[in-house]
Amino acid sequence: MASEGTAAESTLTEPQARHITYCGVCTLPPEYCEFGGTAKKCKEWLEKNQPDLHEKLYSEEAVAATLATLSVDAQKRAVKDSQKKEAKAAAAEAKAAETKAQAQVLIKRVERNKRKYVTAVSGLEAHGMDLKKVAKEWGKKFATGSSVTKTASGGEEVVMQGDNSDEIFDWVVDVAGVPEANVDCIEDKKKKGT
């Protein structure tokens, strides 16, 4: 009996680890990219970075084999669903581009004391910038204190010590790529307390 138990144990092996490729766009395995909202971008990424896997998943033979297993009604629904998802993704992409094109960046120079100023910049997050990273970069670039604060309206803005509005305007246009028409400079004076 003891010899049978050891023979069975020797035939069992530990499971081997599998190497799984993940999509660079949606971070799902490529087999599941179709269930996300970015199937078209995922397909382009896969074709560029993993051509052999792209051929395996999206070749005409693979698509025909997948569709052949479905009933006629299911095939029609699958085609309709994929068209719907593509249209929805394209509409979302167009809406995001339109929002980005209309977003304004406001650079306010606020007077603190007689000759002391603070520069506040709002609207950068609409252009895809991380405000904390921008504040840190500006603090180093302009050698001044810089932080992210909440505004009264619920948004966030980058506040810097000193009058750096001209340099910030140039940085926003040149480095961030915001159109010059979407950047406004405002001078704001604090009212004296009574």
Short mmCIF file of N, CA and C in Angstrom, two decimals:
data_model
loop_
_atom_site.label_atom_id
_atom_site.label_comp_id
_atom_site.label_asym_id
_atom_site.label_seq_id
_atom_site.Cartn_x
_atom_site.Cartn_y
_atom_site.Cartn_z
N MET A 1 0.80 -1.20 0.00
CA MET A 1 0.00 0.00 0.00
C MET A 1 0.84 1.25 0.00
N ALA A 2 1.93 1.22 0.72
CA ALA A 2 2.78 2.40 0.81
C ALA A 2 3.40 2.72 -0.54
N SER A 3 3.68 1.68 -1.34
CA SER A 3 4.29 1.93 -2.65
C SER A 3 3.30 2.59 -3.61
N GLU A 4 2.00 2.31 -3.46
CA GLU A 4 1.00 2.93 -4.33
C GLU A 4 0.88 4.42 -4.04
N GLY A 5 0.94 4.82 -2.77
CA GLY A 5 0.83 6.23 -2.38
C GLY A 5 2.00 7.05 -2.91
N THR A 6 3.20 6.51 -2.87
CA THR A 6 4.37 7.25 -3.34
C THR A 6 4.37 7.35 -4.86
N ALA A 7 3.86 6.36 -5.54
CA ALA A 7 3.80 6.40 -7.00
C ALA A 7 2.81 7.47 -7.45
N ALA A 8 1.69 7.60 -6.75
CA ALA A 8 0.70 8.61 -7.10
C ALA A 8 1.25 10.01 -6.84
N GLU A 9 2.01 10.16 -5.76
CA GLU A 9 2.58 11.47 -5.43
C GLU A 9 3.63 11.89 -6.46
N SER A 10 4.38 10.95 -6.98
CA SER A 10 5.44 11.29 -7.93
C SER A 10 4.87 11.71 -9.28
N THR A 11 3.67 11.22 -9.64
CA THR A 11 3.09 11.60 -10.92
C THR A 11 2.48 12.99 -10.87
N LEU A 12 2.11 13.47 -9.68
CA LEU A 12 1.56 14.82 -9.55
C LEU A 12 2.70 15.83 -9.59
N THR A 13 2.55 16.82 -10.39
CA THR A 13 3.57 17.87 -10.46
C THR A 13 2.93 19.20 -10.09
N GLU A 14 3.75 20.11 -9.71
CA GLU A 14 3.24 21.43 -9.36
C GLU A 14 2.79 22.15 -10.62
N PRO A 15 1.75 22.96 -10.51
CA PRO A 15 1.29 23.71 -11.68
C PRO A 15 2.36 24.72 -12.12
N GLN A 16 2.49 24.85 -13.41
CA GLN A 16 3.48 25.76 -13.96
C GLN A 16 2.88 27.16 -14.12
N ALA A 17 3.69 28.17 -13.89
CA ALA A 17 3.23 29.55 -14.05
C ALA A 17 3.06 29.85 -15.53
N ARG A 18 2.03 30.62 -15.84
CA ARG A 18 1.77 30.99 -17.24
C ARG A 18 2.17 32.43 -17.47
N HIS A 19 2.67 32.69 -18.64
CA HIS A 19 3.00 34.06 -19.03
C HIS A 19 1.77 34.64 -19.74
N ILE A 20 1.22 35.69 -19.16
CA ILE A 20 0.01 36.30 -19.71
C ILE A 20 0.36 37.69 -20.23
N THR A 21 -0.05 37.97 -21.44
CA THR A 21 0.15 39.29 -22.03
C THR A 21 -1.06 40.14 -21.72
N TYR A 22 -0.82 41.37 -21.27
CA TYR A 22 -1.90 42.30 -20.97
C TYR A 22 -1.88 43.45 -21.97
N CYS A 23 -3.05 43.92 -22.32
CA CYS A 23 -3.20 45.02 -23.27
C CYS A 23 -2.63 46.31 -22.67
N GLY A 24 -1.93 47.08 -23.48
CA GLY A 24 -1.37 48.34 -23.02
C GLY A 24 -2.39 49.46 -22.95
N VAL A 25 -3.60 49.24 -23.49
CA VAL A 25 -4.63 50.28 -23.49
C VAL A 25 -5.61 50.07 -22.34
N CYS A 26 -6.22 48.89 -22.28
CA CYS A 26 -7.27 48.64 -21.28
C CYS A 26 -6.79 47.76 -20.13
N THR A 27 -5.58 47.25 -20.17
CA THR A 27 -4.94 46.40 -19.16
C THR A 27 -5.63 45.06 -18.93
N LEU A 28 -6.46 44.63 -19.86
CA LEU A 28 -7.06 43.30 -19.81
C LEU A 28 -6.25 42.37 -20.71
N PRO A 29 -6.38 41.07 -20.54
CA PRO A 29 -5.77 40.18 -21.53
C PRO A 29 -6.41 40.44 -22.90
N PRO A 30 -5.65 40.34 -23.99
CA PRO A 30 -6.18 40.68 -25.31
C PRO A 30 -7.44 39.91 -25.71
N GLU A 31 -7.64 38.72 -25.15
CA GLU A 31 -8.84 37.96 -25.47
C GLU A 31 -10.11 38.64 -24.95
N TYR A 32 -9.96 39.53 -23.95
CA TYR A 32 -11.11 40.18 -23.33
C TYR A 32 -11.24 41.65 -23.70
N CYS A 33 -10.39 42.15 -24.57
CA CYS A 33 -10.43 43.56 -24.96
C CYS A 33 -11.77 43.94 -25.59
N GLU A 34 -12.40 43.00 -26.25
CA GLU A 34 -13.67 43.31 -26.93
C GLU A 34 -14.77 43.69 -25.95
N PHE A 35 -14.62 43.34 -24.67
CA PHE A 35 -15.64 43.65 -23.68
C PHE A 35 -15.44 45.03 -23.06
N GLY A 36 -14.31 45.65 -23.32
CA GLY A 36 -14.07 47.00 -22.83
C GLY A 36 -14.59 48.01 -23.83
N GLY A 37 -14.48 49.28 -23.52
CA GLY A 37 -14.99 50.32 -24.40
C GLY A 37 -13.98 50.79 -25.43
N THR A 38 -12.76 50.26 -25.38
CA THR A 38 -11.71 50.74 -26.28
C THR A 38 -11.22 49.64 -27.20
N ALA A 39 -12.12 48.87 -27.76
CA ALA A 39 -11.74 47.71 -28.57
C ALA A 39 -10.91 48.11 -29.79
N LYS A 40 -11.24 49.22 -30.42
CA LYS A 40 -10.51 49.64 -31.63
C LYS A 40 -9.08 50.01 -31.29
N LYS A 41 -8.88 50.78 -30.21
CA LYS A 41 -7.52 51.16 -29.79
C LYS A 41 -6.74 49.94 -29.34
N CYS A 42 -7.42 49.02 -28.65
CA CYS A 42 -6.77 47.79 -28.20
C CYS A 42 -6.28 46.96 -29.39
N LYS A 43 -7.12 46.90 -30.41
CA LYS A 43 -6.77 46.13 -31.61
C LYS A 43 -5.54 46.73 -32.29
N GLU A 44 -5.50 48.07 -32.38
CA GLU A 44 -4.35 48.74 -32.98
C GLU A 44 -3.09 48.51 -32.16
N TRP A 45 -3.22 48.58 -30.82
CA TRP A 45 -2.07 48.35 -29.95
C TRP A 45 -1.54 46.93 -30.11
N LEU A 46 -2.46 45.97 -30.15
CA LEU A 46 -2.07 44.57 -30.28
C LEU A 46 -1.39 44.31 -31.61
N GLU A 47 -1.89 44.94 -32.67
CA GLU A 47 -1.29 44.75 -34.00
C GLU A 47 0.13 45.31 -34.02
N LYS A 48 0.35 46.40 -33.32
CA LYS A 48 1.67 47.04 -33.31
C LYS A 48 2.66 46.30 -32.42
N ASN A 49 2.22 45.87 -31.21
CA ASN A 49 3.14 45.32 -30.22
C ASN A 49 3.20 43.79 -30.18
N GLN A 50 2.12 43.11 -30.54
CA GLN A 50 2.07 41.64 -30.51
C GLN A 50 1.45 41.13 -31.83
N PRO A 51 2.16 41.23 -32.95
CA PRO A 51 1.55 40.86 -34.24
C PRO A 51 1.13 39.39 -34.33
N ASP A 52 1.88 38.50 -33.69
CA ASP A 52 1.49 37.08 -33.76
C ASP A 52 0.20 36.81 -33.00
N LEU A 53 0.02 37.42 -31.85
CA LEU A 53 -1.22 37.26 -31.09
C LEU A 53 -2.38 37.96 -31.79
N HIS A 54 -2.10 39.08 -32.45
CA HIS A 54 -3.14 39.77 -33.22
C HIS A 54 -3.62 38.88 -34.36
N GLU A 55 -2.70 38.24 -35.02
CA GLU A 55 -3.05 37.34 -36.13
C GLU A 55 -3.89 36.18 -35.61
N LYS A 56 -3.54 35.66 -34.43
CA LYS A 56 -4.27 34.53 -33.85
C LYS A 56 -5.70 34.92 -33.47
N LEU A 57 -5.89 36.14 -32.96
CA LEU A 57 -7.21 36.55 -32.49
C LEU A 57 -8.07 37.20 -33.56
N TYR A 58 -7.47 37.97 -34.47
CA TYR A 58 -8.26 38.79 -35.39
C TYR A 58 -8.09 38.42 -36.86
N SER A 59 -7.47 37.29 -37.16
CA SER A 59 -7.37 36.90 -38.56
C SER A 59 -8.77 36.51 -39.06
N GLU A 60 -8.94 36.50 -40.37
CA GLU A 60 -10.25 36.19 -40.94
C GLU A 60 -10.71 34.78 -40.55
N GLU A 61 -9.77 33.84 -40.49
CA GLU A 61 -10.13 32.47 -40.12
C GLU A 61 -10.62 32.41 -38.67
N ALA A 62 -9.94 33.14 -37.77
CA ALA A 62 -10.33 33.12 -36.35
C ALA A 62 -11.70 33.75 -36.15
N VAL A 63 -11.95 34.86 -36.84
CA VAL A 63 -13.24 35.54 -36.72
C VAL A 63 -14.34 34.67 -37.31
N ALA A 64 -14.07 34.04 -38.47
CA ALA A 64 -15.06 33.17 -39.10
C ALA A 64 -15.36 31.96 -38.22
N ALA A 65 -14.34 31.39 -37.59
CA ALA A 65 -14.54 30.23 -36.72
C ALA A 65 -15.36 30.62 -35.49
N THR A 66 -15.12 31.80 -34.97
CA THR A 66 -15.88 32.26 -33.79
C THR A 66 -17.33 32.49 -34.17
N LEU A 67 -17.56 33.13 -35.31
CA LEU A 67 -18.93 33.40 -35.73
C LEU A 67 -19.68 32.14 -36.13
N ALA A 68 -18.97 31.13 -36.61
CA ALA A 68 -19.63 29.89 -37.04
C ALA A 68 -20.24 29.14 -35.86
N THR A 69 -19.68 29.34 -34.66
CA THR A 69 -20.22 28.64 -33.50
C THR A 69 -21.51 29.28 -32.98
N LEU A 70 -21.82 30.49 -33.45
CA LEU A 70 -23.03 31.19 -33.00
C LEU A 70 -24.21 30.89 -33.92
N SER A 71 -25.40 31.03 -33.38
CA SER A 71 -26.58 30.88 -34.22
C SER A 71 -26.74 32.14 -35.07
N VAL A 72 -27.66 32.12 -36.02
CA VAL A 72 -27.84 33.25 -36.93
C VAL A 72 -28.27 34.50 -36.15
N ASP A 73 -29.21 34.33 -35.22
CA ASP A 73 -29.66 35.46 -34.41
C ASP A 73 -28.53 36.01 -33.56
N ALA A 74 -27.74 35.13 -32.97
CA ALA A 74 -26.62 35.55 -32.13
C ALA A 74 -25.57 36.28 -32.97
N GLN A 75 -25.37 35.83 -34.22
CA GLN A 75 -24.42 36.52 -35.10
C GLN A 75 -24.88 37.94 -35.38
N LYS A 76 -26.16 38.11 -35.65
CA LYS A 76 -26.71 39.44 -35.92
C LYS A 76 -26.57 40.34 -34.70
N ARG A 77 -26.86 39.78 -33.53
CA ARG A 77 -26.72 40.56 -32.29
C ARG A 77 -25.28 40.94 -32.03
N ALA A 78 -24.34 40.01 -32.29
CA ALA A 78 -22.92 40.28 -32.07
C ALA A 78 -22.44 41.41 -32.97
N VAL A 79 -22.85 41.38 -34.24
CA VAL A 79 -22.47 42.44 -35.17
C VAL A 79 -23.06 43.77 -34.74
N LYS A 80 -24.33 43.75 -34.36
CA LYS A 80 -25.01 44.98 -33.92
C LYS A 80 -24.36 45.54 -32.66
N ASP A 81 -24.04 44.65 -31.70
CA ASP A 81 -23.40 45.10 -30.46
C ASP A 81 -22.03 45.70 -30.71
N SER A 82 -21.25 45.07 -31.59
CA SER A 82 -19.92 45.60 -31.87
C SER A 82 -20.01 46.96 -32.55
N GLN A 83 -20.96 47.13 -33.46
CA GLN A 83 -21.14 48.44 -34.11
C GLN A 83 -21.56 49.49 -33.08
N LYS A 84 -22.43 49.10 -32.16
CA LYS A 84 -22.89 50.02 -31.11
C LYS A 84 -21.72 50.45 -30.23
N LYS A 85 -20.89 49.49 -29.83
CA LYS A 85 -19.74 49.79 -28.97
C LYS A 85 -18.76 50.71 -29.68
N GLU A 86 -18.50 50.45 -30.96
CA GLU A 86 -17.58 51.29 -31.72
C GLU A 86 -18.11 52.71 -31.85
N ALA A 87 -19.42 52.84 -32.11
CA ALA A 87 -20.02 54.17 -32.24
C ALA A 87 -19.97 54.91 -30.90
N LYS A 88 -20.22 54.19 -29.82
CA LYS A 88 -20.19 54.81 -28.49
C LYS A 88 -18.77 55.27 -28.14
N ALA A 89 -17.78 54.45 -28.44
CA ALA A 89 -16.39 54.81 -28.16
C ALA A 89 -15.96 56.01 -29.00
N ALA A 90 -16.38 56.05 -30.28
CA ALA A 90 -16.03 57.18 -31.15
C ALA A 90 -16.70 58.46 -30.65
N ALA A 91 -17.95 58.35 -30.20
CA ALA A 91 -18.66 59.52 -29.68
C ALA A 91 -18.00 60.04 -28.40
N ALA A 92 -17.58 59.14 -27.53
CA ALA A 92 -16.92 59.54 -26.29
C ALA A 92 -15.58 60.22 -26.58
N GLU A 93 -14.86 59.68 -27.55
CA GLU A 93 -13.58 60.26 -27.94
C GLU A 93 -13.77 61.66 -28.53
N ALA A 94 -14.79 61.83 -29.37
CA ALA A 94 -15.07 63.13 -29.98
C ALA A 94 -15.50 64.14 -28.91
N LYS A 95 -16.29 63.68 -27.95
CA LYS A 95 -16.75 64.56 -26.88
C LYS A 95 -15.58 65.01 -26.01
N ALA A 96 -14.66 64.10 -25.71
CA ALA A 96 -13.48 64.44 -24.91
C ALA A 96 -12.60 65.45 -25.65
N ALA A 97 -12.44 65.26 -26.95
CA ALA A 97 -11.64 66.21 -27.74
C ALA A 97 -12.29 67.58 -27.79
N GLU A 98 -13.61 67.61 -27.92
CA GLU A 98 -14.34 68.88 -27.96
C GLU A 98 -14.25 69.60 -26.62
N THR A 99 -14.39 68.86 -25.53
CA THR A 99 -14.28 69.44 -24.19
C THR A 99 -12.90 70.03 -23.97
N LYS A 100 -11.88 69.29 -24.41
CA LYS A 100 -10.50 69.75 -24.26
C LYS A 100 -10.26 71.01 -25.09
N ALA A 101 -10.86 71.08 -26.28
CA ALA A 101 -10.66 72.24 -27.15
C ALA A 101 -11.34 73.48 -26.59
N GLN A 102 -12.42 73.31 -25.82
CA GLN A 102 -13.14 74.46 -25.28
C GLN A 102 -12.70 74.85 -23.89
N ALA A 103 -11.91 74.03 -23.22
CA ALA A 103 -11.52 74.28 -21.83
C ALA A 103 -10.60 75.50 -21.74
N GLN A 104 -10.90 76.37 -20.80
CA GLN A 104 -10.12 77.59 -20.58
C GLN A 104 -9.15 77.39 -19.43
N VAL A 105 -7.96 77.97 -19.56
CA VAL A 105 -6.98 78.01 -18.49
C VAL A 105 -6.91 79.46 -18.02
N LEU A 106 -7.20 79.68 -16.74
CA LEU A 106 -7.19 81.03 -16.18
C LEU A 106 -5.94 81.21 -15.33
N ILE A 107 -5.18 82.27 -15.63
CA ILE A 107 -4.00 82.63 -14.85
C ILE A 107 -4.32 83.94 -14.15
N LYS A 108 -4.46 83.88 -12.82
CA LYS A 108 -4.83 85.07 -12.05
C LYS A 108 -3.64 85.55 -11.24
N ARG A 109 -3.38 86.85 -11.31
CA ARG A 109 -2.35 87.46 -10.47
C ARG A 109 -3.09 88.19 -9.35
N VAL A 110 -2.95 87.71 -8.14
CA VAL A 110 -3.68 88.26 -7.00
C VAL A 110 -2.70 89.02 -6.11
N GLU A 111 -3.06 90.26 -5.75
CA GLU A 111 -2.20 91.07 -4.89
C GLU A 111 -2.47 90.71 -3.44
N ARG A 112 -1.40 90.35 -2.69
CA ARG A 112 -1.55 90.01 -1.28
C ARG A 112 -1.37 91.24 -0.41
N ASN A 113 -0.21 91.82 -0.49
CA ASN A 113 0.11 93.04 0.25
C ASN A 113 0.50 94.10 -0.77
N LYS A 114 1.20 95.12 -0.35
CA LYS A 114 1.50 96.23 -1.25
C LYS A 114 2.16 95.78 -2.54
N ARG A 115 3.28 95.07 -2.44
CA ARG A 115 3.97 94.64 -3.66
C ARG A 115 4.17 93.13 -3.70
N LYS A 116 3.39 92.41 -2.96
CA LYS A 116 3.49 90.94 -2.94
C LYS A 116 2.34 90.36 -3.74
N TYR A 117 2.66 89.37 -4.59
CA TYR A 117 1.65 88.77 -5.44
C TYR A 117 1.62 87.26 -5.28
N VAL A 118 0.49 86.69 -5.64
CA VAL A 118 0.31 85.24 -5.72
C VAL A 118 -0.29 84.97 -7.10
N THR A 119 0.21 83.96 -7.77
CA THR A 119 -0.32 83.58 -9.08
C THR A 119 -1.12 82.29 -8.94
N ALA A 120 -2.39 82.33 -9.33
CA ALA A 120 -3.27 81.16 -9.25
C ALA A 120 -3.66 80.73 -10.66
N VAL A 121 -3.50 79.44 -10.94
CA VAL A 121 -3.79 78.90 -12.28
C VAL A 121 -4.85 77.82 -12.14
N SER A 122 -5.96 77.95 -12.85
CA SER A 122 -7.01 76.95 -12.81
C SER A 122 -7.37 76.52 -14.23
N GLY A 123 -7.95 75.32 -14.35
CA GLY A 123 -8.38 74.80 -15.64
C GLY A 123 -7.38 73.87 -16.31
N LEU A 124 -6.28 73.54 -15.63
CA LEU A 124 -5.27 72.67 -16.24
C LEU A 124 -5.71 71.21 -16.31
N GLU A 125 -6.55 70.78 -15.34
CA GLU A 125 -6.96 69.37 -15.31
C GLU A 125 -7.79 68.99 -16.52
N ALA A 126 -8.46 69.95 -17.15
CA ALA A 126 -9.25 69.66 -18.34
C ALA A 126 -8.37 69.31 -19.53
N HIS A 127 -7.09 69.68 -19.45
CA HIS A 127 -6.16 69.38 -20.53
C HIS A 127 -5.29 68.17 -20.21
N GLY A 128 -5.72 67.39 -19.22
CA GLY A 128 -5.06 66.12 -18.93
C GLY A 128 -3.79 66.24 -18.11
N MET A 129 -3.63 67.31 -17.34
CA MET A 129 -2.43 67.49 -16.54
C MET A 129 -2.71 67.16 -15.07
N ASP A 130 -1.74 66.54 -14.43
CA ASP A 130 -1.83 66.24 -13.00
C ASP A 130 -1.37 67.48 -12.25
N LEU A 131 -2.26 68.07 -11.48
CA LEU A 131 -1.97 69.35 -10.84
C LEU A 131 -0.82 69.27 -9.84
N LYS A 132 -0.71 68.18 -9.11
CA LYS A 132 0.38 68.05 -8.14
C LYS A 132 1.73 68.02 -8.83
N LYS A 133 1.81 67.31 -9.94
CA LYS A 133 3.08 67.25 -10.68
C LYS A 133 3.41 68.61 -11.29
N VAL A 134 2.39 69.30 -11.80
CA VAL A 134 2.61 70.63 -12.37
C VAL A 134 3.09 71.60 -11.29
N ALA A 135 2.46 71.55 -10.11
CA ALA A 135 2.86 72.43 -9.02
C ALA A 135 4.31 72.17 -8.61
N LYS A 136 4.68 70.92 -8.54
CA LYS A 136 6.04 70.58 -8.16
C LYS A 136 7.04 71.05 -9.23
N GLU A 137 6.69 70.84 -10.49
CA GLU A 137 7.58 71.28 -11.58
C GLU A 137 7.74 72.80 -11.58
N TRP A 138 6.64 73.52 -11.40
CA TRP A 138 6.72 74.98 -11.37
C TRP A 138 7.51 75.47 -10.17
N GLY A 139 7.36 74.81 -9.04
CA GLY A 139 8.12 75.19 -7.85
C GLY A 139 9.61 75.09 -8.10
N LYS A 140 10.03 74.05 -8.81
CA LYS A 140 11.45 73.89 -9.14
C LYS A 140 11.88 74.87 -10.22
N LYS A 141 11.05 75.00 -11.25
CA LYS A 141 11.42 75.84 -12.40
C LYS A 141 11.53 77.32 -12.03
N PHE A 142 10.58 77.81 -11.23
CA PHE A 142 10.56 79.23 -10.89
C PHE A 142 11.15 79.52 -9.51
N ALA A 143 11.68 78.50 -8.82
CA ALA A 143 12.31 78.64 -7.52
C ALA A 143 11.40 79.38 -6.54
N THR A 144 10.19 78.87 -6.39
CA THR A 144 9.22 79.51 -5.52
C THR A 144 8.29 78.46 -4.91
N GLY A 145 7.53 78.87 -3.91
CA GLY A 145 6.56 77.96 -3.30
C GLY A 145 5.37 77.77 -4.21
N SER A 146 4.91 76.53 -4.32
CA SER A 146 3.81 76.21 -5.22
C SER A 146 3.01 75.07 -4.62
N SER A 147 1.67 75.17 -4.69
CA SER A 147 0.83 74.11 -4.13
C SER A 147 -0.50 74.04 -4.85
N VAL A 148 -1.22 72.95 -4.60
CA VAL A 148 -2.56 72.76 -5.16
C VAL A 148 -3.56 73.05 -4.05
N THR A 149 -4.52 73.95 -4.32
CA THR A 149 -5.53 74.29 -3.33
C THR A 149 -6.92 74.13 -3.93
N LYS A 150 -7.90 73.96 -3.05
CA LYS A 150 -9.29 73.87 -3.50
C LYS A 150 -9.87 75.27 -3.60
N THR A 151 -10.70 75.48 -4.62
CA THR A 151 -11.35 76.78 -4.79
C THR A 151 -12.71 76.76 -4.12
N ALA A 152 -13.32 77.93 -4.02
CA ALA A 152 -14.64 78.03 -3.40
C ALA A 152 -15.70 77.30 -4.22
N SER A 153 -15.50 77.22 -5.53
CA SER A 153 -16.47 76.56 -6.40
C SER A 153 -16.33 75.04 -6.42
N GLY A 154 -15.34 74.52 -5.69
CA GLY A 154 -15.18 73.07 -5.61
C GLY A 154 -14.09 72.51 -6.50
N GLY A 155 -13.50 73.32 -7.36
CA GLY A 155 -12.43 72.86 -8.23
C GLY A 155 -11.08 72.97 -7.54
N GLU A 156 -10.02 72.75 -8.28
CA GLU A 156 -8.68 72.87 -7.75
C GLU A 156 -7.87 73.80 -8.62
N GLU A 157 -6.90 74.47 -8.02
CA GLU A 157 -6.02 75.36 -8.76
C GLU A 157 -4.61 75.26 -8.19
N VAL A 158 -3.64 75.66 -9.00
CA VAL A 158 -2.25 75.69 -8.57
C VAL A 158 -1.95 77.13 -8.14
N VAL A 159 -1.46 77.30 -6.91
CA VAL A 159 -1.15 78.62 -6.38
C VAL A 159 0.36 78.71 -6.19
N MET A 160 0.94 79.81 -6.73
CA MET A 160 2.39 80.03 -6.62
C MET A 160 2.66 81.37 -5.99
N GLN A 161 3.74 81.44 -5.23
CA GLN A 161 4.16 82.71 -4.67
C GLN A 161 4.84 83.53 -5.75
N GLY A 162 4.57 84.81 -5.78
CA GLY A 162 5.23 85.69 -6.73
C GLY A 162 4.41 85.89 -7.99
N ASP A 163 4.84 86.89 -8.77
CA ASP A 163 4.18 87.20 -10.04
C ASP A 163 4.92 86.48 -11.16
N ASN A 164 4.43 85.32 -11.52
CA ASN A 164 5.03 84.53 -12.60
C ASN A 164 4.04 84.33 -13.74
N SER A 165 3.08 85.22 -13.88
CA SER A 165 2.00 85.00 -14.83
C SER A 165 2.50 84.93 -16.28
N ASP A 166 3.47 85.77 -16.65
CA ASP A 166 3.98 85.74 -18.03
C ASP A 166 4.73 84.44 -18.32
N GLU A 167 5.55 84.00 -17.38
CA GLU A 167 6.30 82.75 -17.57
C GLU A 167 5.35 81.55 -17.61
N ILE A 168 4.34 81.59 -16.76
CA ILE A 168 3.37 80.48 -16.74
C ILE A 168 2.58 80.46 -18.05
N PHE A 169 2.21 81.62 -18.56
CA PHE A 169 1.51 81.70 -19.84
C PHE A 169 2.34 81.03 -20.93
N ASP A 170 3.64 81.37 -20.99
CA ASP A 170 4.52 80.77 -21.99
C ASP A 170 4.62 79.26 -21.80
N TRP A 171 4.72 78.80 -20.54
CA TRP A 171 4.84 77.37 -20.27
C TRP A 171 3.58 76.63 -20.69
N VAL A 172 2.42 77.19 -20.36
CA VAL A 172 1.15 76.52 -20.68
C VAL A 172 0.98 76.39 -22.20
N VAL A 173 1.38 77.44 -22.93
CA VAL A 173 1.23 77.41 -24.39
C VAL A 173 2.28 76.49 -25.03
N ASP A 174 3.54 76.60 -24.61
CA ASP A 174 4.63 75.86 -25.25
C ASP A 174 4.71 74.41 -24.78
N VAL A 175 4.80 74.19 -23.50
CA VAL A 175 5.02 72.84 -22.97
C VAL A 175 3.74 72.02 -22.94
N ALA A 176 2.66 72.61 -22.41
CA ALA A 176 1.41 71.86 -22.25
C ALA A 176 0.64 71.75 -23.56
N GLY A 177 0.91 72.63 -24.51
CA GLY A 177 0.24 72.55 -25.80
C GLY A 177 -1.18 73.07 -25.81
N VAL A 178 -1.50 73.94 -24.87
CA VAL A 178 -2.84 74.54 -24.83
C VAL A 178 -2.87 75.68 -25.85
N PRO A 179 -3.91 75.76 -26.68
CA PRO A 179 -3.98 76.86 -27.65
C PRO A 179 -3.98 78.22 -26.94
N GLU A 180 -3.31 79.19 -27.54
CA GLU A 180 -3.18 80.52 -26.93
C GLU A 180 -4.53 81.18 -26.71
N ALA A 181 -5.51 80.87 -27.55
CA ALA A 181 -6.84 81.45 -27.42
C ALA A 181 -7.56 80.94 -26.17
N ASN A 182 -7.14 79.79 -25.65
CA ASN A 182 -7.80 79.19 -24.48
C ASN A 182 -7.13 79.58 -23.16
N VAL A 183 -6.17 80.49 -23.18
CA VAL A 183 -5.47 80.91 -21.97
C VAL A 183 -5.78 82.38 -21.72
N ASP A 184 -6.29 82.66 -20.51
CA ASP A 184 -6.62 84.04 -20.13
C ASP A 184 -5.79 84.45 -18.93
N CYS A 185 -5.27 85.69 -18.96
CA CYS A 185 -4.55 86.26 -17.82
C CYS A 185 -5.44 87.33 -17.19
N ILE A 186 -5.64 87.21 -15.87
CA ILE A 186 -6.51 88.13 -15.15
C ILE A 186 -5.72 88.71 -13.98
N GLU A 187 -5.87 90.01 -13.76
CA GLU A 187 -5.26 90.64 -12.58
C GLU A 187 -6.36 90.89 -11.57
N ASP A 188 -6.17 90.38 -10.38
CA ASP A 188 -7.19 90.46 -9.33
C ASP A 188 -6.58 91.12 -8.10
N LYS A 189 -7.30 92.08 -7.53
CA LYS A 189 -6.81 92.77 -6.34
C LYS A 189 -7.69 92.38 -5.16
N LYS A 190 -7.05 92.06 -4.05
CA LYS A 190 -7.80 91.73 -2.85
C LYS A 190 -8.29 93.02 -2.22
N LYS A 191 -9.53 92.98 -1.76
CA LYS A 191 -10.11 94.16 -1.12
C LYS A 191 -9.58 94.26 0.31
N LYS A 192 -9.36 95.50 0.74
CA LYS A 192 -8.88 95.70 2.11
C LYS A 192 -10.02 95.43 3.07
N GLY A 193 -9.71 94.78 4.19
CA GLY A 193 -10.72 94.50 5.21
C GLY A 193 -11.08 95.75 5.99
N THR A 194 -12.33 95.92 6.34
CA THR A 194 -12.75 97.13 7.08
C THR A 194 -12.82 96.89 8.55
#
